[in-house]
Coordinates of N, CA and C in Angstrom, one line a residue:
A9 N 0.9 -7.6 -12.3 CA 1.8 -6.9 -11.4 C 3.1 -6.5 -12.2
E10 N 3.6 -7.5 -13.0 CA 4.8 -7.2 -13.7 C 4.6 -6.0 -14.6
K11 N 3.5 -5.9 -15.3 CA 3.2 -4.8 -16.2 C 3.2 -3.5 -15.5
I12 N 2.6 -3.4 -14.4 CA 2.6 -2.1 -13.7 C 4.0 -1.7 -13.3
I13 N 4.7 -2.6 -12.7 CA 6.1 -2.3 -12.3 C 7.0 -1.9 -13.5
S14 N 6.8 -2.7 -14.6 CA 7.6 -2.3 -15.8 C 7.2 -0.9 -16.3
D15 N 5.9 -0.6 -16.3 CA 5.5 0.8 -16.6 C 6.2 1.8 -15.7
W16 N 6.2 1.6 -14.4 CA 6.8 2.5 -13.5 C 8.3 2.7 -13.7
K17 N 9.0 1.6 -14.0 CA 10.4 1.6 -14.3 C 10.7 2.5 -15.5
K18 N 9.7 2.6 -16.5 CA 9.9 3.4 -17.7 C 9.4 4.8 -17.4
G19 N 8.9 5.1 -16.2 CA 8.5 6.5 -15.9 C 7.0 6.7 -16.3
N20 N 6.3 5.7 -16.6 CA 4.9 5.8 -17.0 C 4.0 5.6 -15.8
F21 N 3.3 6.7 -15.4 CA 2.4 6.6 -14.2 C 1.0 7.0 -14.5
K22 N 0.1 6.3 -13.9 CA -1.3 6.7 -14.0 C -1.7 7.3 -12.6
P23 N -2.7 8.1 -12.5 CA -3.0 8.7 -11.2 C -3.6 7.7 -10.1
V24 N -4.3 6.6 -10.6 CA -4.9 5.7 -9.6 C -4.6 4.3 -10.0
Y25 N -4.2 3.5 -9.1 CA -4.0 2.0 -9.2 C -4.9 1.3 -8.2
W26 N -5.7 0.4 -8.6 CA -6.6 -0.4 -7.7 C -6.1 -1.8 -7.8
L27 N -5.6 -2.4 -6.7 CA -5.1 -3.7 -6.7 C -6.0 -4.6 -5.8
E28 N -6.7 -5.6 -6.5 CA -7.7 -6.3 -5.7 C -7.5 -7.8 -6.0
G29 N -8.3 -8.6 -5.3 CA -8.4 -10.1 -5.6 C -7.8 -11.0 -4.6
E30 N -7.6 -12.2 -5.0 CA -7.4 -13.3 -4.0 C -5.9 -13.6 -3.8
E31 N -5.0 -13.1 -4.5 CA -3.6 -13.4 -4.3 C -2.8 -12.2 -3.8
P32 N -2.6 -12.2 -2.4 CA -2.0 -11.1 -1.8 C -0.5 -10.9 -2.3
Y33 N 0.1 -11.9 -2.7 CA 1.6 -11.8 -3.1 C 1.8 -10.8 -4.1
F34 N 1.0 -10.8 -5.2 CA 1.1 -9.9 -6.3 C 0.8 -8.5 -5.9
I35 N -0.2 -8.3 -5.0 CA -0.6 -7.0 -4.5 C 0.5 -6.4 -3.7
D36 N 1.1 -7.3 -2.8 CA 2.2 -6.8 -2.0 C 3.4 -6.4 -2.8
E37 N 3.7 -7.2 -3.9 CA 4.8 -6.9 -4.8 C 4.7 -5.5 -5.3
V38 N 3.5 -5.1 -5.8 CA 3.3 -3.8 -6.4 C 3.4 -2.7 -5.3
M39 N 2.8 -3.0 -4.2 CA 2.8 -2.0 -3.0 C 4.2 -1.7 -2.6
Q40 N 5.0 -2.8 -2.4 CA 6.4 -2.7 -2.0 C 7.2 -1.8 -2.9
Y41 N 7.0 -2.0 -4.2 CA 7.7 -1.2 -5.2 C 7.3 0.3 -5.1
A42 N 6.0 0.5 -5.0 CA 5.4 1.8 -4.9 C 6.0 2.6 -3.7
E43 N 6.1 1.8 -2.6 CA 6.6 2.5 -1.3 C 8.1 2.8 -1.4
H44 N 8.9 1.9 -2.0 CA 10.3 2.1 -1.9 C 11.1 2.5 -3.1
K45 N 10.4 2.4 -4.3 CA 11.2 2.6 -5.5 C 10.7 3.8 -6.4
I46 N 9.5 4.2 -6.3 CA 9.0 5.2 -7.2 C 9.8 6.5 -6.9
L47 N 9.9 6.9 -5.6 CA 10.5 8.1 -5.2 C 11.9 7.9 -4.7
S48 N 12.8 8.8 -4.8 CA 14.1 8.7 -4.2 C 13.9 8.9 -2.7
E49 N 14.9 8.6 -1.9 CA 14.8 8.7 -0.5 C 14.5 10.1 -0.1
S50 N 15.2 11.1 -0.7 CA 15.0 12.5 -0.3 C 13.6 13.0 -0.7
E51 N 13.1 12.5 -1.9 CA 11.7 12.9 -2.3 C 10.7 12.3 -1.4
A52 N 10.9 11.0 -0.9 CA 9.9 10.3 -0.1 C 9.6 11.0 1.2
G53 N 10.6 11.7 1.7 CA 10.5 12.4 3.0 C 9.3 13.3 3.0
F54 N 9.1 14.0 1.9 CA 8.0 15.0 1.8 C 6.8 14.4 1.0
N55 N 7.0 13.4 0.2 CA 6.0 13.1 -0.8 C 5.4 11.6 -0.8
L56 N 5.7 10.9 0.3 CA 5.1 9.6 0.4 C 4.2 9.5 1.7
T57 N 3.0 9.2 1.5 CA 2.0 9.0 2.6 C 1.4 7.6 2.5
V58 N 1.5 7.0 3.7 CA 0.9 5.6 3.7 C -0.2 5.5 4.8
F59 N -1.4 5.0 4.3 CA -2.5 4.8 5.2 C -2.8 3.4 5.3
Y60 N -3.4 3.0 6.5 CA -3.8 1.6 6.7 C -5.3 1.7 6.9
G61 N -6.1 0.8 6.1 CA -7.5 0.9 6.1 C -8.2 0.9 7.5
K62 N -7.7 0.2 8.5 CA -8.4 0.2 9.7 C -8.3 1.5 10.5
D63 N -7.2 2.3 10.2 CA -7.0 3.5 10.9 C -7.4 4.8 10.1
A64 N -7.7 4.6 8.8 CA -7.8 5.8 8.0 C -9.3 6.2 7.8
D65 N -9.5 7.5 7.5 CA -10.8 7.9 7.1 C -10.7 8.5 5.7
W66 N -11.8 8.5 5.0 CA -11.8 8.9 3.6 C -11.4 10.4 3.4
A67 N -11.9 11.2 4.2 CA -11.6 12.7 4.1 C -10.1 12.9 4.1
T68 N -9.4 12.2 5.1 CA -7.9 12.4 5.2 C -7.2 11.9 4.0
V69 N -7.6 10.7 3.6 CA -7.0 10.0 2.4 C -7.2 10.9 1.2
I70 N -8.4 11.4 0.9 CA -8.6 12.2 -0.3 C -7.9 13.5 -0.2
N71 N -7.8 14.2 1.0 CA -7.1 15.4 1.1 C -5.6 15.2 0.8
A72 N -5.1 14.0 1.3 CA -3.7 13.7 1.0 C -3.4 13.6 -0.5
C73 N -4.4 13.0 -1.2 CA -4.3 12.8 -2.7 C -4.3 14.1 -3.4
R74 N -5.0 15.1 -2.8 CA -5.2 16.4 -3.5 C -4.1 17.4 -3.2
R75 N -3.1 17.0 -2.4 CA -2.0 17.8 -2.1 C -1.0 17.8 -3.3
Y76 N -0.3 18.9 -3.5 CA 0.7 18.9 -4.6 C 2.1 18.5 -4.0
P77 N 2.9 17.9 -4.9 CA 4.2 17.4 -4.4 C 5.1 18.5 -4.0
M78 N 6.0 18.3 -3.1 CA 7.0 19.3 -2.7 C 8.4 18.8 -3.2
F79 N 9.1 19.7 -3.9 CA 10.5 19.4 -4.4 C 10.5 18.1 -5.2
A80 N 9.4 17.8 -5.9 CA 9.4 16.6 -6.7 C 8.3 16.7 -7.8
D81 N 8.4 15.9 -8.8 CA 7.3 15.9 -9.8 C 6.0 15.3 -9.4
K82 N 6.2 14.3 -8.5 CA 4.9 13.6 -8.1 C 5.0 13.2 -6.6
Q83 N 3.8 12.9 -6.1 CA 3.8 12.3 -4.7 C 3.1 11.0 -4.8
V84 N 3.4 10.1 -3.8 CA 2.8 8.8 -3.8 C 2.0 8.7 -2.5
V85 N 0.7 8.2 -2.7 CA -0.2 8.0 -1.6 C -0.6 6.5 -1.7
L86 N -0.3 5.8 -0.6 CA -0.7 4.4 -0.6 C -1.8 4.1 0.5
L87 N -2.8 3.4 0.1 CA -3.8 3.0 1.0 C -3.8 1.5 1.1
K88 N -3.3 0.9 2.2 CA -3.2 -0.5 2.3 C -4.4 -1.1 3.1
E89 N -4.8 -2.3 2.7 CA -5.9 -3.0 3.4 C -7.2 -2.2 3.3
A90 N -7.5 -1.6 2.2 CA -8.7 -0.8 2.0 C -10.0 -1.6 2.2
Q91 N -9.8 -2.9 2.1 CA -11.0 -3.8 2.3 C -11.6 -3.6 3.8
Q92 N -10.7 -3.1 4.7 CA -11.2 -2.9 6.1 C -12.0 -1.6 6.2
M93 N -12.1 -0.8 5.2 CA -12.8 0.5 5.3 C -14.3 0.3 4.7
R94 N -15.2 1.1 5.3 CA -16.5 1.1 4.8 C -16.7 2.2 3.7
D95 N -17.8 2.2 3.1 CA -18.2 3.2 2.1 C -17.1 3.5 1.1
I96 N -16.7 2.4 0.5 CA -15.6 2.6 -0.5 C -16.0 3.5 -1.6
E97 N -17.3 3.6 -1.9 CA -17.7 4.5 -3.0 C -17.4 6.0 -2.7
K98 N -17.0 6.3 -1.5 CA -16.7 7.7 -1.2 C -15.4 8.2 -2.0
L99 N -14.8 7.2 -2.6 CA -13.6 7.5 -3.5 C -14.0 7.9 -4.9
E100 N -15.3 7.7 -5.2 CA -15.8 7.9 -6.6 C -15.3 9.3 -7.2
G101 N -15.6 10.4 -6.4 CA -15.3 11.7 -6.8 C -13.9 11.9 -7.2
Y102 N -13.0 11.4 -6.3 CA -11.5 11.5 -6.6 C -11.1 10.7 -7.8
V103 N -11.5 9.5 -7.9 CA -11.1 8.6 -9.0 C -11.6 9.2 -10.3
E104 N -12.7 9.8 -10.3 CA -13.2 10.5 -11.6 C -12.4 11.7 -12.0
N105 N -11.8 12.4 -11.0 CA -11.1 13.6 -11.3 C -9.8 13.6 -10.4
P106 N -8.9 12.7 -10.7 CA -7.7 12.7 -9.8 C -6.7 13.8 -10.1
L107 N -5.8 14.0 -9.2 CA -4.7 15.0 -9.4 C -3.6 14.3 -10.2
P108 N -3.2 14.8 -11.4 CA -2.2 14.0 -12.2 C -0.8 13.9 -11.5
S109 N -0.5 14.8 -10.6 CA 0.8 14.7 -9.9 C 0.8 13.7 -8.7
T110 N -0.3 13.1 -8.4 CA -0.4 12.1 -7.4 C -0.5 10.7 -8.0
V111 N 0.3 9.8 -7.4 CA 0.2 8.3 -7.8 C -0.5 7.7 -6.6
F112 N -1.7 7.3 -6.7 CA -2.6 6.8 -5.6 C -2.7 5.3 -5.8
V113 N -2.2 4.5 -4.9 CA -2.2 3.1 -5.0 C -3.0 2.4 -3.9
V114 N -4.1 1.7 -4.2 CA -5.0 1.1 -3.2 C -4.9 -0.4 -3.2
S115 N -4.7 -1.0 -2.1 CA -4.8 -2.5 -2.0 C -6.1 -2.9 -1.4
Y116 N -6.8 -3.8 -2.0 CA -8.1 -4.3 -1.6 C -8.1 -5.8 -1.7
K117 N -7.5 -6.4 -0.6 CA -7.1 -7.8 -0.7 C -8.3 -8.7 -0.4
E118 N -8.2 -9.9 -1.0 CA -9.2 -11.0 -0.8 C -10.6 -10.6 -1.3
K119 N -10.7 -9.5 -1.9 CA -12.1 -9.1 -2.4 C -12.0 -8.5 -3.7
K120 N -13.1 -8.3 -4.3 CA -13.2 -7.6 -5.6 C -14.4 -6.6 -5.5
V121 N -14.3 -5.5 -6.2 CA -15.4 -4.5 -6.2 C -16.5 -5.1 -7.1
D122 N -17.7 -5.0 -6.7 CA -18.8 -5.6 -7.5 C -18.9 -4.9 -8.8
A123 N -18.7 -5.6 -9.9 CA -18.6 -5.0 -11.2 C -19.9 -4.3 -11.6
R124 N -21.0 -4.5 -11.0 CA -22.3 -3.9 -11.4 C -22.4 -2.5 -10.8
T125 N -21.5 -2.1 -9.9 CA -21.7 -0.8 -9.2 C -21.1 0.3 -10.0
K126 N -21.6 1.5 -9.7 CA -21.1 2.7 -10.4 C -19.6 2.9 -10.1
F127 N -19.2 2.6 -8.9 CA -17.8 2.7 -8.5 C -16.9 1.8 -9.4
A128 N -17.3 0.6 -9.6 CA -16.5 -0.3 -10.4 C -16.4 0.2 -11.8
K129 N -17.4 0.8 -12.4 CA -17.4 1.3 -13.7 C -16.4 2.5 -13.8
I130 N -16.5 3.3 -12.8 CA -15.5 4.5 -12.7 C -14.1 4.0 -12.7
L131 N -13.9 3.0 -11.8 CA -12.5 2.4 -11.7 C -12.0 1.9 -13.1
K132 N -12.9 1.2 -13.7 CA -12.6 0.6 -15.0 C -12.2 1.6 -16.0
S133 N -12.9 2.7 -16.0 CA -12.6 3.7 -17.1 C -11.5 4.7 -16.7
K134 N -11.2 4.9 -15.4 CA -10.3 5.9 -15.0 C -9.0 5.4 -14.3
A135 N -9.0 4.2 -13.8 CA -7.9 3.7 -13.0 C -7.3 2.5 -13.7
E136 N -6.1 2.1 -13.3 CA -5.4 0.9 -13.7 C -5.8 -0.1 -12.6
V137 N -6.6 -1.2 -13.0 CA -7.1 -2.2 -12.1 C -6.4 -3.5 -12.3
L138 N -5.8 -4.0 -11.2 CA -5.1 -5.3 -11.2 C -6.0 -6.2 -10.4
T139 N -6.6 -7.2 -11.0 CA -7.4 -8.2 -10.3 C -6.5 -9.5 -10.2
T140 N -6.1 -9.9 -9.0 CA -5.2 -11.0 -8.9 C -6.0 -12.3 -8.6
K141 N -5.5 -13.4 -9.1 CA -6.1 -14.7 -8.8 C -5.0 -15.6 -8.3
K142 N -5.5 -16.6 -7.5 CA -4.6 -17.6 -7.0 C -4.0 -18.4 -8.2
L143 N -2.8 -18.8 -8.1 CA -2.2 -19.6 -9.2 C -2.8 -21.0 -9.1
Y144 N -3.1 -21.7 -10.3 CA -3.5 -23.1 -10.2 C -2.3 -23.9 -9.9
E145 N -2.6 -25.1 -9.3 CA -1.5 -26.0 -8.9 C -0.5 -26.3 -10.0
N146 N -1.1 -26.4 -11.2 CA -0.2 -26.8 -12.4 C 0.7 -25.6 -12.8
Q147 N 0.4 -24.4 -12.3 CA 1.2 -23.2 -12.6 C 2.4 -23.0 -11.6
L148 N 2.2 -23.7 -10.4 CA 3.2 -23.4 -9.3 C 4.6 -23.8 -9.7
P149 N 4.9 -25.0 -10.3 CA 6.3 -25.3 -10.6 C 7.0 -24.2 -11.5
E150 N 6.3 -23.8 -12.5 CA 6.9 -22.8 -13.4 C 7.2 -21.5 -12.7
W151 N 6.2 -21.0 -11.9 CA 6.4 -19.8 -11.1 C 7.5 -19.9 -10.1
T152 N 7.6 -21.1 -9.4 CA 8.6 -21.3 -8.4 C 10.0 -21.3 -9.1
N153 N 10.1 -22.0 -10.3 CA 11.3 -22.0 -11.0 C 11.8 -20.6 -11.4
N154 N 10.9 -19.7 -11.8 CA 11.2 -18.3 -12.1 C 11.8 -17.6 -10.9
I155 N 11.2 -17.9 -9.7 CA 11.8 -17.3 -8.5 C 13.2 -17.8 -8.2
V156 N 13.4 -19.1 -8.4 CA 14.7 -19.7 -8.2 C 15.7 -19.0 -9.1
Q157 N 15.3 -18.9 -10.4 CA 16.2 -18.3 -11.4 C 16.5 -16.9 -11.0
S158 N 15.5 -16.1 -10.6 CA 15.8 -14.7 -10.3 C 16.7 -14.6 -9.1
A159 N 16.8 -15.6 -8.3 CA 17.7 -15.6 -7.1 C 19.1 -16.1 -7.6
G160 N 19.3 -16.3 -8.9 CA 20.6 -16.7 -9.4 C 20.9 -18.2 -9.2
L161 N 19.9 -19.0 -9.0 CA 20.1 -20.4 -8.7 C 19.4 -21.3 -9.8
T162 N 19.7 -22.6 -9.7 CA 18.9 -23.6 -10.5 C 18.4 -24.6 -9.5
I163 N 17.4 -25.4 -10.0 CA 16.8 -26.4 -9.1 C 16.5 -27.6 -10.0
T164 N 16.7 -28.8 -9.5 CA 16.4 -30.0 -10.2 C 14.8 -30.2 -10.3
Q165 N 14.4 -30.9 -11.3 CA 12.9 -31.0 -11.5 C 12.3 -31.7 -10.2
K166 N 13.0 -32.8 -9.7 CA 12.5 -33.5 -8.6 C 12.4 -32.6 -7.3
A167 N 13.5 -31.8 -7.1 CA 13.5 -30.9 -6.0 C 12.4 -29.8 -6.1
L168 N 12.2 -29.4 -7.3 CA 11.1 -28.4 -7.6 C 9.8 -28.9 -7.2
L169 N 9.5 -30.1 -7.7 CA 8.1 -30.7 -7.4 C 8.0 -31.0 -5.9
L170 N 9.1 -31.4 -5.3 CA 9.1 -31.7 -3.8 C 8.8 -30.4 -3.0
L171 N 9.4 -29.3 -3.4 CA 9.2 -28.0 -2.8 C 7.8 -27.5 -2.9
V172 N 7.3 -27.6 -4.1 CA 5.9 -27.1 -4.4 C 4.9 -28.0 -3.6
D173 N 5.2 -29.3 -3.6 CA 4.3 -30.3 -3.0 C 4.3 -30.0 -1.4
H174 N 5.4 -29.7 -0.9 CA 5.6 -29.5 0.5 C 4.9 -28.2 1.0
I175 N 5.0 -27.1 0.2 CA 4.5 -25.8 0.6 C 3.1 -25.5 0.1
G176 N 2.8 -26.0 -1.1 CA 1.4 -25.7 -1.6 C 1.4 -24.3 -2.2
N177 N 0.2 -23.7 -2.2 CA -0.1 -22.5 -2.9 C 0.1 -21.2 -2.1
D178 N 1.2 -21.2 -1.3 CA 1.5 -20.0 -0.5 C 2.7 -19.3 -1.1
L179 N 2.5 -18.3 -2.0 CA 3.6 -17.8 -2.8 C 4.6 -17.1 -2.0
S180 N 4.2 -16.3 -1.0 CA 5.1 -15.6 -0.1 C 6.0 -16.6 0.6
R181 N 5.4 -17.7 1.1 CA 6.2 -18.7 1.8 C 7.2 -19.4 0.8
I182 N 6.8 -19.7 -0.4 CA 7.7 -20.3 -1.4 C 8.9 -19.4 -1.5
Q183 N 8.7 -18.1 -1.7 CA 9.8 -17.1 -1.9 C 10.7 -17.1 -0.7
N184 N 10.1 -17.1 0.5 CA 10.9 -17.1 1.8 C 11.7 -18.3 1.9
E185 N 11.2 -19.5 1.5 CA 11.9 -20.8 1.7 C 13.1 -20.8 0.7
I186 N 12.8 -20.2 -0.5 CA 13.9 -20.2 -1.5 C 15.1 -19.3 -1.0
E187 N 14.7 -18.2 -0.4 CA 15.7 -17.3 0.2 C 16.5 -18.0 1.3
K188 N 15.8 -18.8 2.1 CA 16.5 -19.5 3.2 C 17.4 -20.6 2.6
L189 N 16.9 -21.3 1.6 CA 17.7 -22.4 1.0 C 18.9 -21.8 0.3
S190 N 18.8 -20.6 -0.3 CA 20.0 -20.1 -0.9 C 21.1 -19.8 0.1
I191 N 20.7 -19.4 1.3 CA 21.7 -19.2 2.3 C 22.4 -20.5 2.8
N192 N 21.5 -21.6 2.9 CA 22.0 -22.9 3.3 C 22.8 -23.6 2.3
L193 N 22.8 -23.1 1.0 CA 23.6 -23.8 0.0 C 25.1 -23.5 0.1
N194 N 25.5 -22.6 1.0 CA 26.9 -22.2 1.2 C 27.7 -22.0 -0.1
G195 N 27.1 -21.2 -0.9 CA 27.9 -20.8 -2.1 C 27.5 -21.7 -3.3
R196 N 26.9 -22.9 -3.1 CA 26.5 -23.7 -4.3 C 25.3 -22.9 -5.0
K197 N 25.1 -23.3 -6.3 CA 24.1 -22.5 -7.0 C 23.0 -23.4 -7.5
S198 N 23.0 -24.7 -7.1 CA 21.9 -25.6 -7.5 C 21.2 -26.2 -6.3
I199 N 19.9 -26.2 -6.3 CA 19.1 -26.8 -5.2 C 18.8 -28.3 -5.7
S200 N 19.1 -29.2 -4.8 CA 18.9 -30.6 -5.1 C 17.7 -31.2 -4.3
E201 N 17.3 -32.4 -4.6 CA 16.3 -33.1 -3.8 C 16.7 -33.2 -2.3
E202 N 18.0 -33.5 -2.1 CA 18.6 -33.7 -0.8 C 18.4 -32.4 0.0
D203 N 18.7 -31.3 -0.7 CA 18.6 -30.0 0.0 C 17.2 -29.8 0.6
I204 N 16.2 -30.1 -0.2 CA 14.8 -30.0 0.3 C 14.5 -30.9 1.4
E205 N 14.9 -32.2 1.2 CA 14.6 -33.2 2.2 C 15.3 -32.9 3.5
N206 N 16.6 -32.5 3.5 CA 17.3 -32.2 4.7 C 16.8 -30.9 5.4
Y207 N 16.3 -30.0 4.5 CA 15.8 -28.8 5.0 C 14.5 -29.0 5.8

């Protein structure tokens, strides 16, 4: 996820991004950036289209991808929750020959495309594919500590382990709890064991 966002910050875009797998946090992180940061507010008015899998049909999605941008270099088309759509292989033709001025980002949560299919092979050769995995328990403290640091805070080792032990492998919830804790610190910059216990 970090690699894709870092490429985007440098202005490097591919026409198709396929985000799949079992960790929705990383998929949401990329989707959020695509929706709010790739285009400026004025560009997004004409050039950002968001579809939700349960309400979308392939013809409309593909037509949107084939449109040219207005008053901008590129347009962004997001397809969220694509795992709720059937006949995913209907995208084959577009992925094989995408419009370079469209950035098409698809989230396919909790699932992966079967690697043996023709569609998976096309994705692999033509799209940027991010396959997310759940973090192992032994990776959680380091990941949580990075989130604490990016919020401009520090945390004691005991508090860190207590927090991870209390929440488990729910990355979105860990991030939300750290945001709430930072408000409860009343200007302090370090999270202690007591903060977690009292919280």
